[in-house]
Tab-separated table of C-alpha atoms in Angstrom:
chain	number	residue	atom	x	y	z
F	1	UNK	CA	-15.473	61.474	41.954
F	2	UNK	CA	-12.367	60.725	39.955
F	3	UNK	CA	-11.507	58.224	38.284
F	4	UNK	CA	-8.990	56.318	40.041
F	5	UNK	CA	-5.543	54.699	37.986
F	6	UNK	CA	-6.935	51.252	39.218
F	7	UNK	CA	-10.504	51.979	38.135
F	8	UNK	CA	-9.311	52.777	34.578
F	9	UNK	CA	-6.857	49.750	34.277
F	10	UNK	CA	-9.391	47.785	35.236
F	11	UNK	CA	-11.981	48.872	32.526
F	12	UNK	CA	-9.539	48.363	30.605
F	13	UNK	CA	-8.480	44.926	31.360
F	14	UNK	CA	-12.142	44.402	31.268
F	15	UNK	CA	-12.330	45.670	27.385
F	16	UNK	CA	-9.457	43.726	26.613
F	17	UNK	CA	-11.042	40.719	27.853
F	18	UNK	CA	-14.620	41.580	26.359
F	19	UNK	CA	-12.646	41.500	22.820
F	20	UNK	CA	-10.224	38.490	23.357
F	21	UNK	CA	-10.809	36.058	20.684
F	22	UNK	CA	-11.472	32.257	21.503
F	23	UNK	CA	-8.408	30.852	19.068
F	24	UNK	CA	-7.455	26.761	18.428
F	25	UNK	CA	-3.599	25.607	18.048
F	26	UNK	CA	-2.549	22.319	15.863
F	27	UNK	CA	0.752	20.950	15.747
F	28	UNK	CA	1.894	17.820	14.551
F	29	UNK	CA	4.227	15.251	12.826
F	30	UNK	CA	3.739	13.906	9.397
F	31	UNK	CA	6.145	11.324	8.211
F	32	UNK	CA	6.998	12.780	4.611
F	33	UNK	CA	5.630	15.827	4.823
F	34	UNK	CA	9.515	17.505	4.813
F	35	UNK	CA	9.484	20.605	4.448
F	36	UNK	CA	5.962	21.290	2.596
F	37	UNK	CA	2.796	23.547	3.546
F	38	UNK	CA	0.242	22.521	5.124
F	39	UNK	CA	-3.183	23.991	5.738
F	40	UNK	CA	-6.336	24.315	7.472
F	41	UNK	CA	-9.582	25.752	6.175
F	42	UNK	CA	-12.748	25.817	7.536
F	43	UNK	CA	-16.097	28.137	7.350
F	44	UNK	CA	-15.995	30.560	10.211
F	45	UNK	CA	-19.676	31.180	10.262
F	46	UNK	CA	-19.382	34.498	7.571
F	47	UNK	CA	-16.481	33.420	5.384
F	48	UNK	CA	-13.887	30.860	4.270
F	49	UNK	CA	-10.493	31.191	6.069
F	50	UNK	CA	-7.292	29.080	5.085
F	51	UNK	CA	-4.548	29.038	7.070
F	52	UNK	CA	-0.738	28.046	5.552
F	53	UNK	CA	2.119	26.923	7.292
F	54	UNK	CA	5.482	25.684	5.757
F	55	UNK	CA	6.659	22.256	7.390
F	56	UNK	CA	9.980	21.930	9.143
F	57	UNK	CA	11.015	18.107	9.154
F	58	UNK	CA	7.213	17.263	8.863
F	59	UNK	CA	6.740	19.100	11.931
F	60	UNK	CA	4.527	22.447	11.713
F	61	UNK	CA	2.419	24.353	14.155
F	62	UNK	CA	-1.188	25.950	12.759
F	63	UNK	CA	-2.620	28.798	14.770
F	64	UNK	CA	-5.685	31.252	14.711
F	65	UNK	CA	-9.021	32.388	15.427
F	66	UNK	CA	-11.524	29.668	16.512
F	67	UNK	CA	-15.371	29.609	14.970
F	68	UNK	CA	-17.827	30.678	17.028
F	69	UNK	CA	-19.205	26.861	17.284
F	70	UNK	CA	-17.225	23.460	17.165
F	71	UNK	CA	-16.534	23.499	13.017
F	72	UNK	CA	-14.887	21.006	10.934
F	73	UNK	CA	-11.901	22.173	9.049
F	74	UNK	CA	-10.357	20.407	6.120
F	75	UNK	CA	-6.131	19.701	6.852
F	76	UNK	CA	-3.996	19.581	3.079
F	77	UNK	CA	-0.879	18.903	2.262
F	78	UNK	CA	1.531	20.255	-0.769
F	79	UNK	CA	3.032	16.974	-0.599
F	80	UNK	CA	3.065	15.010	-3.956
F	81	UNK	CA	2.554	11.546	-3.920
F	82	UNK	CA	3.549	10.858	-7.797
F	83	UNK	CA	0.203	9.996	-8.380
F	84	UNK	CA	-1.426	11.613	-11.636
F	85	UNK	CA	-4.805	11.996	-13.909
F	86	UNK	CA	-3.092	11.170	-16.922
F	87	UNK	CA	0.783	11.093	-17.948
F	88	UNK	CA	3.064	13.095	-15.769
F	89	UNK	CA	3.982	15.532	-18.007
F	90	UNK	CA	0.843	17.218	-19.041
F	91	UNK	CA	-1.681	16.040	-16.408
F	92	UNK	CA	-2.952	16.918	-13.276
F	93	UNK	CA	-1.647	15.508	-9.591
F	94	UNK	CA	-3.960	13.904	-7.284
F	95	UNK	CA	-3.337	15.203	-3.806
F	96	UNK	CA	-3.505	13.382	-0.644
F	97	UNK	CA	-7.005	13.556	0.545
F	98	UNK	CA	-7.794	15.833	3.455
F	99	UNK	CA	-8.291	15.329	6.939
F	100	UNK	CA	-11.038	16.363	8.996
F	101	UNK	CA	-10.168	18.305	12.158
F	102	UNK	CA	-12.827	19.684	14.456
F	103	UNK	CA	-11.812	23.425	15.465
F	104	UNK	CA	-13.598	24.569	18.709
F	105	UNK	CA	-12.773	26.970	20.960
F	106	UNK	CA	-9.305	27.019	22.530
F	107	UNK	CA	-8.944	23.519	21.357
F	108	UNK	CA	-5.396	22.397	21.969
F	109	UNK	CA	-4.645	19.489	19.125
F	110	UNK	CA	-2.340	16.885	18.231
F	111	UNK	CA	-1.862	15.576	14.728
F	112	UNK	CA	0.130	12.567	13.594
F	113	UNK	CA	0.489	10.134	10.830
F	114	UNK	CA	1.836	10.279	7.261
F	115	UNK	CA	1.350	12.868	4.316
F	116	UNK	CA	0.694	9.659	1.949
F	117	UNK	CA	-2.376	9.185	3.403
F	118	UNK	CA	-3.014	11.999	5.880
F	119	UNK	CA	-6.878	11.016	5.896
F	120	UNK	CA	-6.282	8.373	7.940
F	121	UNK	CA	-4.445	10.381	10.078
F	122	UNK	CA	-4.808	10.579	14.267
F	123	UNK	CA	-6.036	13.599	15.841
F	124	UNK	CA	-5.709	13.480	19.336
F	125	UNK	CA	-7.015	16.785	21.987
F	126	UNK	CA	-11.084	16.309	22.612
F	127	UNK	CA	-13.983	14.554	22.725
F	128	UNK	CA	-14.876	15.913	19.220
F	129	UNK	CA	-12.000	14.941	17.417
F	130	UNK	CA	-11.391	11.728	19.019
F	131	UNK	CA	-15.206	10.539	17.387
F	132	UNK	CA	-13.732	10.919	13.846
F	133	UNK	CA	-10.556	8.871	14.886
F	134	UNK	CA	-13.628	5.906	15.377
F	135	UNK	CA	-14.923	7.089	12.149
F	136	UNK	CA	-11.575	7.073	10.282
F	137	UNK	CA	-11.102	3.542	11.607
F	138	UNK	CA	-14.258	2.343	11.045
F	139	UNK	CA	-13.676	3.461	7.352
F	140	UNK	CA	-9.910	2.435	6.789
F	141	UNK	CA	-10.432	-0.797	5.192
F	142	UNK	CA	-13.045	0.256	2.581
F	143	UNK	CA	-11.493	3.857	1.947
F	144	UNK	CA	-8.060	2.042	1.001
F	145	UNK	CA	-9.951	-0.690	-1.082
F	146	UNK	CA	-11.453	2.540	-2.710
F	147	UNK	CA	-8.240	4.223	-3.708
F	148	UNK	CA	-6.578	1.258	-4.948
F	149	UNK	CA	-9.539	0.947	-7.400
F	150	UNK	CA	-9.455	4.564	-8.205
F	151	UNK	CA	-5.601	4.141	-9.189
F	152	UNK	CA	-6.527	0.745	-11.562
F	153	UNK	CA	-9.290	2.836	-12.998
F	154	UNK	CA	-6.978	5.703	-13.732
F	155	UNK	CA	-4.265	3.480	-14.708
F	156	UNK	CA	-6.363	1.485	-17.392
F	157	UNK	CA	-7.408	4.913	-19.275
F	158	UNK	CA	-4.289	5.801	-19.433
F	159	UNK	CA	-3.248	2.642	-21.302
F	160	UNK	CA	-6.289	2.710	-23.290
F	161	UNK	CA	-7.605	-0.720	-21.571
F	162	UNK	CA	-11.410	-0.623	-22.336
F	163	UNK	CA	-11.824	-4.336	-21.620
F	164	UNK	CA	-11.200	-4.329	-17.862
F	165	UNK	CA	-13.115	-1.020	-17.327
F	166	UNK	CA	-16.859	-2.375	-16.632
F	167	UNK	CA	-15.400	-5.245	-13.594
F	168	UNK	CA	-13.473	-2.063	-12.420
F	169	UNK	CA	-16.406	-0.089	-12.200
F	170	UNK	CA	-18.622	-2.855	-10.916
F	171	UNK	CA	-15.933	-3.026	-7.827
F	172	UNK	CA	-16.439	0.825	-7.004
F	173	UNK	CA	-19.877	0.563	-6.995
F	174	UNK	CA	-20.121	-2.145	-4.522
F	175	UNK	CA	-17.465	-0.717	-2.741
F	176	UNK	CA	-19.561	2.410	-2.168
F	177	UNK	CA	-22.376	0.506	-1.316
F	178	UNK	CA	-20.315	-1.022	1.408
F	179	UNK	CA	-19.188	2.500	2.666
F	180	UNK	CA	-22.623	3.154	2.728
F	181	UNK	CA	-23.357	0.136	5.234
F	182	UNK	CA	-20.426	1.405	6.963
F	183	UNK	CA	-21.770	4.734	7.557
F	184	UNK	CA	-25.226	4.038	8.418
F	185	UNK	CA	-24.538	1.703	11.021
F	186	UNK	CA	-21.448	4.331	12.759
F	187	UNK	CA	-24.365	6.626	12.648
F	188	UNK	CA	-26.945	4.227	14.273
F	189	UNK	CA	-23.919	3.329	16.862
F	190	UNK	CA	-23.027	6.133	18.265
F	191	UNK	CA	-25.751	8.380	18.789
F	192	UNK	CA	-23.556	10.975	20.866
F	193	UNK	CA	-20.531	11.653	18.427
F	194	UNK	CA	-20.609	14.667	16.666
F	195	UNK	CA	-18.783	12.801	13.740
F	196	UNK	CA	-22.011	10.413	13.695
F	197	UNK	CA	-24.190	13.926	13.082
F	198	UNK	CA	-21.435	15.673	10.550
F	199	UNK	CA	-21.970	12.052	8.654
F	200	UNK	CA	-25.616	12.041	8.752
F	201	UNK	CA	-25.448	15.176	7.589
F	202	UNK	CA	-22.732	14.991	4.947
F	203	UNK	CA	-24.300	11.596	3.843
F	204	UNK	CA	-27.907	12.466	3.877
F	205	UNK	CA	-28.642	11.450	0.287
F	206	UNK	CA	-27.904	7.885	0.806
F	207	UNK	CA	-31.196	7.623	3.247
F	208	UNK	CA	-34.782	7.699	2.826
F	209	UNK	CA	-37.187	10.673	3.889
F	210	UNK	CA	-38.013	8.204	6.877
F	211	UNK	CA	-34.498	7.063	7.421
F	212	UNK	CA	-33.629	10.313	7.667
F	213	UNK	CA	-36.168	11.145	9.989
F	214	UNK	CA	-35.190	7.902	12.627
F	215	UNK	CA	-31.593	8.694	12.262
F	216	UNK	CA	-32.129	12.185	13.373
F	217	UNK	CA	-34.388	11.340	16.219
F	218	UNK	CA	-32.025	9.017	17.425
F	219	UNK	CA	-28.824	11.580	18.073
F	220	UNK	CA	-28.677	13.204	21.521
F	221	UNK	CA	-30.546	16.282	22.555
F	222	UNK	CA	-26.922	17.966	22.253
F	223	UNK	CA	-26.431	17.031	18.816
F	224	UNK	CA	-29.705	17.931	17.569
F	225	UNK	CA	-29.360	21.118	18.935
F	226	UNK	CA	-25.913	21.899	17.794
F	227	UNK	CA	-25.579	23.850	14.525
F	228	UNK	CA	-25.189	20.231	12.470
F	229	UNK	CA	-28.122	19.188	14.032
F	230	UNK	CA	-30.104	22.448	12.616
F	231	UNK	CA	-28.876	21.686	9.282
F	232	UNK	CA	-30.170	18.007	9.440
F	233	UNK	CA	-33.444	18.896	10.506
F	234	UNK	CA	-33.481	21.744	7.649
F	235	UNK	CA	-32.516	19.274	5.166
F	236	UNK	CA	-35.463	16.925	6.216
F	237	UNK	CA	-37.803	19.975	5.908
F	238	UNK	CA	-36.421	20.087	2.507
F	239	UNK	CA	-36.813	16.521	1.256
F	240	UNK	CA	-40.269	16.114	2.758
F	241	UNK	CA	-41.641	19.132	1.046
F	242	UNK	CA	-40.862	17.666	-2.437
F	243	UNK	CA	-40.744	14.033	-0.939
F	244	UNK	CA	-44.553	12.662	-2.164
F	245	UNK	CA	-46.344	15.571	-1.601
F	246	UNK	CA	-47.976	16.748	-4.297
F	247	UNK	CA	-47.327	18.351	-7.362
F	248	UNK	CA	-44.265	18.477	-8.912
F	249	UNK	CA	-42.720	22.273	-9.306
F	250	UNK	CA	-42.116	23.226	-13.246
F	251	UNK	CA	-39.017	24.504	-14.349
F	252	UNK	CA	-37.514	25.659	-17.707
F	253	UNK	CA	-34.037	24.299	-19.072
F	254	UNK	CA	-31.761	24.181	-21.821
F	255	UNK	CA	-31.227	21.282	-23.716
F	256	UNK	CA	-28.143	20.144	-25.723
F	257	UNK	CA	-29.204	22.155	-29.015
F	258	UNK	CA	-29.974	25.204	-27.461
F	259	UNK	CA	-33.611	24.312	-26.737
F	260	UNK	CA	-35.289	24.839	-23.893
F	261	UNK	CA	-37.214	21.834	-22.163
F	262	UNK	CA	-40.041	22.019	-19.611
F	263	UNK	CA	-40.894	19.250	-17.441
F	264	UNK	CA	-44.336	20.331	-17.435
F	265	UNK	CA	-44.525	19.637	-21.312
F	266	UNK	CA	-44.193	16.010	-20.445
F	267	UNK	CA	-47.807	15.755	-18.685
F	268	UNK	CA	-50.013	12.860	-19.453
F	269	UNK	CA	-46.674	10.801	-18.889
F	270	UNK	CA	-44.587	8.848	-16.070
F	271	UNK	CA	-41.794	11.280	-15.500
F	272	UNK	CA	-38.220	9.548	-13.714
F	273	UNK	CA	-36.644	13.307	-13.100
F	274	UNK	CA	-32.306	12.057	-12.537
F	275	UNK	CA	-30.385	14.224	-11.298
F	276	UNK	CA	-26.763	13.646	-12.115
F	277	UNK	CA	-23.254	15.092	-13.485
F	278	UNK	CA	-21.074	14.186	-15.820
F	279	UNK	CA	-18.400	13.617	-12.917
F	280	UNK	CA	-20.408	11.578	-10.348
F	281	UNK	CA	-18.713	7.965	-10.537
F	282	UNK	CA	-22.165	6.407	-9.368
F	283	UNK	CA	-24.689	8.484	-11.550
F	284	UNK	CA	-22.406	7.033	-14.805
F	285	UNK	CA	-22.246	3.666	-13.346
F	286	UNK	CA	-26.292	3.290	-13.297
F	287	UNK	CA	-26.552	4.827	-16.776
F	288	UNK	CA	-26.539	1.408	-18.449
F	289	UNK	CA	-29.856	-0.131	-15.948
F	290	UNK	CA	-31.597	3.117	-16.681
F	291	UNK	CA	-30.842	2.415	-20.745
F	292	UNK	CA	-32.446	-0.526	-19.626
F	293	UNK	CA	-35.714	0.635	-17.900
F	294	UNK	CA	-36.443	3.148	-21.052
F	295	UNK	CA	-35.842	0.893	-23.664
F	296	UNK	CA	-38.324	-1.255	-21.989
F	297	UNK	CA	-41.479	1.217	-20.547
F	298	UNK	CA	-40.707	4.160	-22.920
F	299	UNK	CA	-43.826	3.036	-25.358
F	300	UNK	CA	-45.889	2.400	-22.618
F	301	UNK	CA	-46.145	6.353	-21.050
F	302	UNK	CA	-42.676	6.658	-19.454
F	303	UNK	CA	-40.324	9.303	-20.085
F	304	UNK	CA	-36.980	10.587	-18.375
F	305	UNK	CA	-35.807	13.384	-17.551
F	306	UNK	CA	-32.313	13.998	-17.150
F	307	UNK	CA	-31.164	17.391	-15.092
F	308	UNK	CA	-27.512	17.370	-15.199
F	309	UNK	CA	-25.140	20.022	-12.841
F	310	UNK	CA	-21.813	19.925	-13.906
F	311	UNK	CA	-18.674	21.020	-10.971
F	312	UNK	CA	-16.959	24.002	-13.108
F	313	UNK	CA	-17.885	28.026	-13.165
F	314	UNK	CA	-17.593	28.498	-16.363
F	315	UNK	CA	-20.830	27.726	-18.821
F	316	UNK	CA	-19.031	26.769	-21.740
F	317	UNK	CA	-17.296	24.203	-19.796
F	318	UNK	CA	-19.835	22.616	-18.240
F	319	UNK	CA	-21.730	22.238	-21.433
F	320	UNK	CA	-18.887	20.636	-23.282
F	321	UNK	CA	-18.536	18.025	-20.259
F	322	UNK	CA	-21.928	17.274	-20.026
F	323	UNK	CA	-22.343	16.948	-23.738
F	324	UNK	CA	-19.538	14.688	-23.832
F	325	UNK	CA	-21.251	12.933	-20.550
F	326	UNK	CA	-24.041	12.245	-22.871
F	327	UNK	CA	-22.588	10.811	-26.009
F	328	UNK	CA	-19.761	8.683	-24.195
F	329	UNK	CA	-22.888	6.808	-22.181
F	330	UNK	CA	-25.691	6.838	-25.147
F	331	UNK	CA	-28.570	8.770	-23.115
F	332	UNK	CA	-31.077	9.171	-25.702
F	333	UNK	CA	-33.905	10.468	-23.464
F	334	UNK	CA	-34.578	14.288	-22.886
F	335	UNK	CA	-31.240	16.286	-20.804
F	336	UNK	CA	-30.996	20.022	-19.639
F	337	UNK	CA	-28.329	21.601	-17.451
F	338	UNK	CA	-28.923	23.625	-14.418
F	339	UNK	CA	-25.789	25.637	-15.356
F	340	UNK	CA	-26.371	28.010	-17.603
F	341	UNK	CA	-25.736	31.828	-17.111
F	342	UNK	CA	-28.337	33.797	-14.980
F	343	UNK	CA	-29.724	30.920	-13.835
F	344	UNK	CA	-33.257	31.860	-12.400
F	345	UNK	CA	-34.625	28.950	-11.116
F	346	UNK	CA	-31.928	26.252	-9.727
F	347	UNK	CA	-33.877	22.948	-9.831
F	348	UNK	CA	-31.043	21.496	-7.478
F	349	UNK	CA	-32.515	23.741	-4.529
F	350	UNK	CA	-35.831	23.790	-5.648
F	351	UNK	CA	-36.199	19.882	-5.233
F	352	UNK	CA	-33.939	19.595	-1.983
F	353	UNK	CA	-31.011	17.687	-4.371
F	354	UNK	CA	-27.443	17.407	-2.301
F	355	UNK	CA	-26.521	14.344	-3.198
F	356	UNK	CA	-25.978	12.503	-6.741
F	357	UNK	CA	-27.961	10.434	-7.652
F	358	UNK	CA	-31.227	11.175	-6.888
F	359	UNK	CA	-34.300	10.300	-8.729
F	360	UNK	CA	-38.274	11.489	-8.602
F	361	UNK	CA	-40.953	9.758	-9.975
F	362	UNK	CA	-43.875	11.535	-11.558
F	363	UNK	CA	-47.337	10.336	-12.181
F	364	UNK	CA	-49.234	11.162	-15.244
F	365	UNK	CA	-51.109	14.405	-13.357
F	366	UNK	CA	-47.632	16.143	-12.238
F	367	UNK	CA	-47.720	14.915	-9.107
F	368	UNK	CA	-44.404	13.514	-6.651
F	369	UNK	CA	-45.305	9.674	-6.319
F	370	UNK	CA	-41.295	8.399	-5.221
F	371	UNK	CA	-37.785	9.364	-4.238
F	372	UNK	CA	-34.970	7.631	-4.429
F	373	UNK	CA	-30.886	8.788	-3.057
F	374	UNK	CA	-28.256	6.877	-3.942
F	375	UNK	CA	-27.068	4.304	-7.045
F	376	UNK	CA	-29.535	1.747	-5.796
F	377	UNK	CA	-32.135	0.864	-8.610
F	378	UNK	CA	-34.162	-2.056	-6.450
F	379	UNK	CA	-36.859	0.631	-5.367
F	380	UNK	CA	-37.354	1.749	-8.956
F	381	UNK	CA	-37.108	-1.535	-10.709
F	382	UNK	CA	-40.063	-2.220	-8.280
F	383	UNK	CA	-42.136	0.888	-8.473
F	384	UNK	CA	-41.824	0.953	-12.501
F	385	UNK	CA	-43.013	-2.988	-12.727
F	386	UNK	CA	-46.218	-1.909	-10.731
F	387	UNK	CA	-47.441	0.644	-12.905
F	388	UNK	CA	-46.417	-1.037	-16.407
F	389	UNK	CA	-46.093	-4.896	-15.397
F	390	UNK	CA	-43.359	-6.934	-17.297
């Protein structure tokens, strides 16, 4: 039998169909974005993909392919806001920060707001995105609190204020404690937003192993199962294997002189391992406490450990800012970097670190006794005076 004309179109429609791609569409109106670009980029599952648009009056339009699974993308803006890292003429701008925007199949969004502050932007369309408008609300008042300190901190180093630096920083750090708060209890609220999960998950290093565990337990079966609830529950897998369970895993680093440092060299000892980098606003800020603890316990069998990873490709630079990390905040225990070139053995992944700080304690045998995420020093203070008293 042949074929008929219908029969073939509709194979053929059929094909199409079989191949039609599941895309998302974003337009909006950003008072002062003019005639900028704006775009959106996201993880597609296999690769990175940034989409550009140029504005039109603040108004612009963003189209393309959807991700196979409800993904957040981050929204940017070319507009500059005249705000700088140093003086105008040589230094770098600070952008507006991004906005998160869920992309999902066929989504059909609606953005507006300003370009000043597009993170506080509305995103109106779905369920999804309409849980990180709660967020973003939830967060305003501490996020703006945040930025205003950010632009005082900035401000004094440019003048070369040293005096009002230390009640600036003391502000950010309680400020981030409060965002902290903030999250944890959005999370514990609303057990059925996927913004609650992408925060549990993007904020993971600010709970306990057990935390962790409740907070996870807590989201809906939906959530848990989603592909941000996979990552949760991988992370958890991670933490508890090198939580306080056992021995400690050696690695090799370089120190500042070229060196190399094991941490299995330091046996016989209690070993605080900190994880940190020389741009991590809270790691510096808890430099002075931990001056502190080693001045005071060093003689009596403790030791530290610093592992520093540093935000920049290139191993030169990341020695030179780490270097200049150390002298600027007088660290006079042991340091290597997890940067260097050919890295074999990334102690970042090999103890479960994604999030700055994050400190292990070591007994004298090698073995995992505590774990601690976050600037918080309460839980440390604490475990230290048990084993060495006053």
């Amino acid at each position: 039998m042949k074929p008929t004309f219908m029969t073939v179109l509709a194979v053929c429609a059929g094909i199409l169909t079989a191949k039609a791609q599941a895309s998302y569409r974003i337009t909006g109106k950003l008072e002062g974005q003019g005639n900028e670009k704006i775009s959106i980029s996201y993880f597609d599952g296999n690769k990175n993909v940034t989409n550009t648009v140029v504005a039109v009056d603040g108004a612009f339009t963003l189209t393309g392919d959807a991700p196979e699974v409800p993904t957040v993308g981050r929204l940017t803006t070319s507009v500059d806001r005249n705000l700088y890292l140093g003086e105008r003429a040589n230094s770098m701008a600070i952008p507006a920060m991004p906005l998160d925007v869920v992309l999902s199949k066929d989504c059909q969004l609606t953005i507006s707001g300003t370009a000043m502050d597009l993170n506080f932007a509305t995103v109106k369309g779905d369920a999804y995105n309409e849980s990180f408008n709660q967020l973003r609300a939830a967060e305003a008042k501490n996020l703006k609190e945040k930025a205003e300190l950010q632009k005082n901190l900035m401000q004094l180093r440019k003048m070369g204020v040293t005096d009002g630096l230390d009640e600036v920083g003391k502000k950010m750090l309680a400020n981030f404690r409060e965002l902290n708060a903030i999250h944890k209890t959005f999370v514990k609220e609303h057990p059925d937003a996927y913004s609650a999960a992408n925060l549990l998950l993007r904020t993971s290093k600010e709970y306990s192993l057990t935390e962790l565990k409740a907070a996870y337990d807590a989201l809906s079966a939906e959530l848990k199962n989603s592909y941000i609830g996979q990552n949760i529950a991988s992370r958890i897998s991670i933490v508890a294997a090198t939580a306080t369970s056992g021995p400690a895993p050696d690695f090799s680093k370089p120190s500042p002189d070229g060196s190399f440092i094991s941490l299995s060299q330091f046996k016989g000892k209690y070993v605080l391992i900190d994880f940190w980098g020389s741009w991590c606003a809270p790691c510096r800020s808890a430099n002075p406490h931990l001056k502190e603890l080693y001045a005071k316990y060093k003689d009596k069998g403790f030791e530290i450990l610093g592992v520093s990873s540093e935000k920049v490709d290139d191993v030169n630079a990341a020695k030179a800012v780490w270097k200049k990390a150390i002298e600027t905040d007088g660290l006079t225990w042991p340091q290597v970097l997890n940067n260097e070139l050919g890295m074999k053995v990334d102690v970042v992944k090999l103890y479960g670190v994604n999030a700055y700080p994050t400190k292990l304690l070591i007994d004298k045998g090698g073995n995992i006794i505590a774990r601690w995420q976050g600037a918080e020093s309460r839980g440390l203070d604490l475990k230290l005076k048990s084993i060495f008293g006053e």
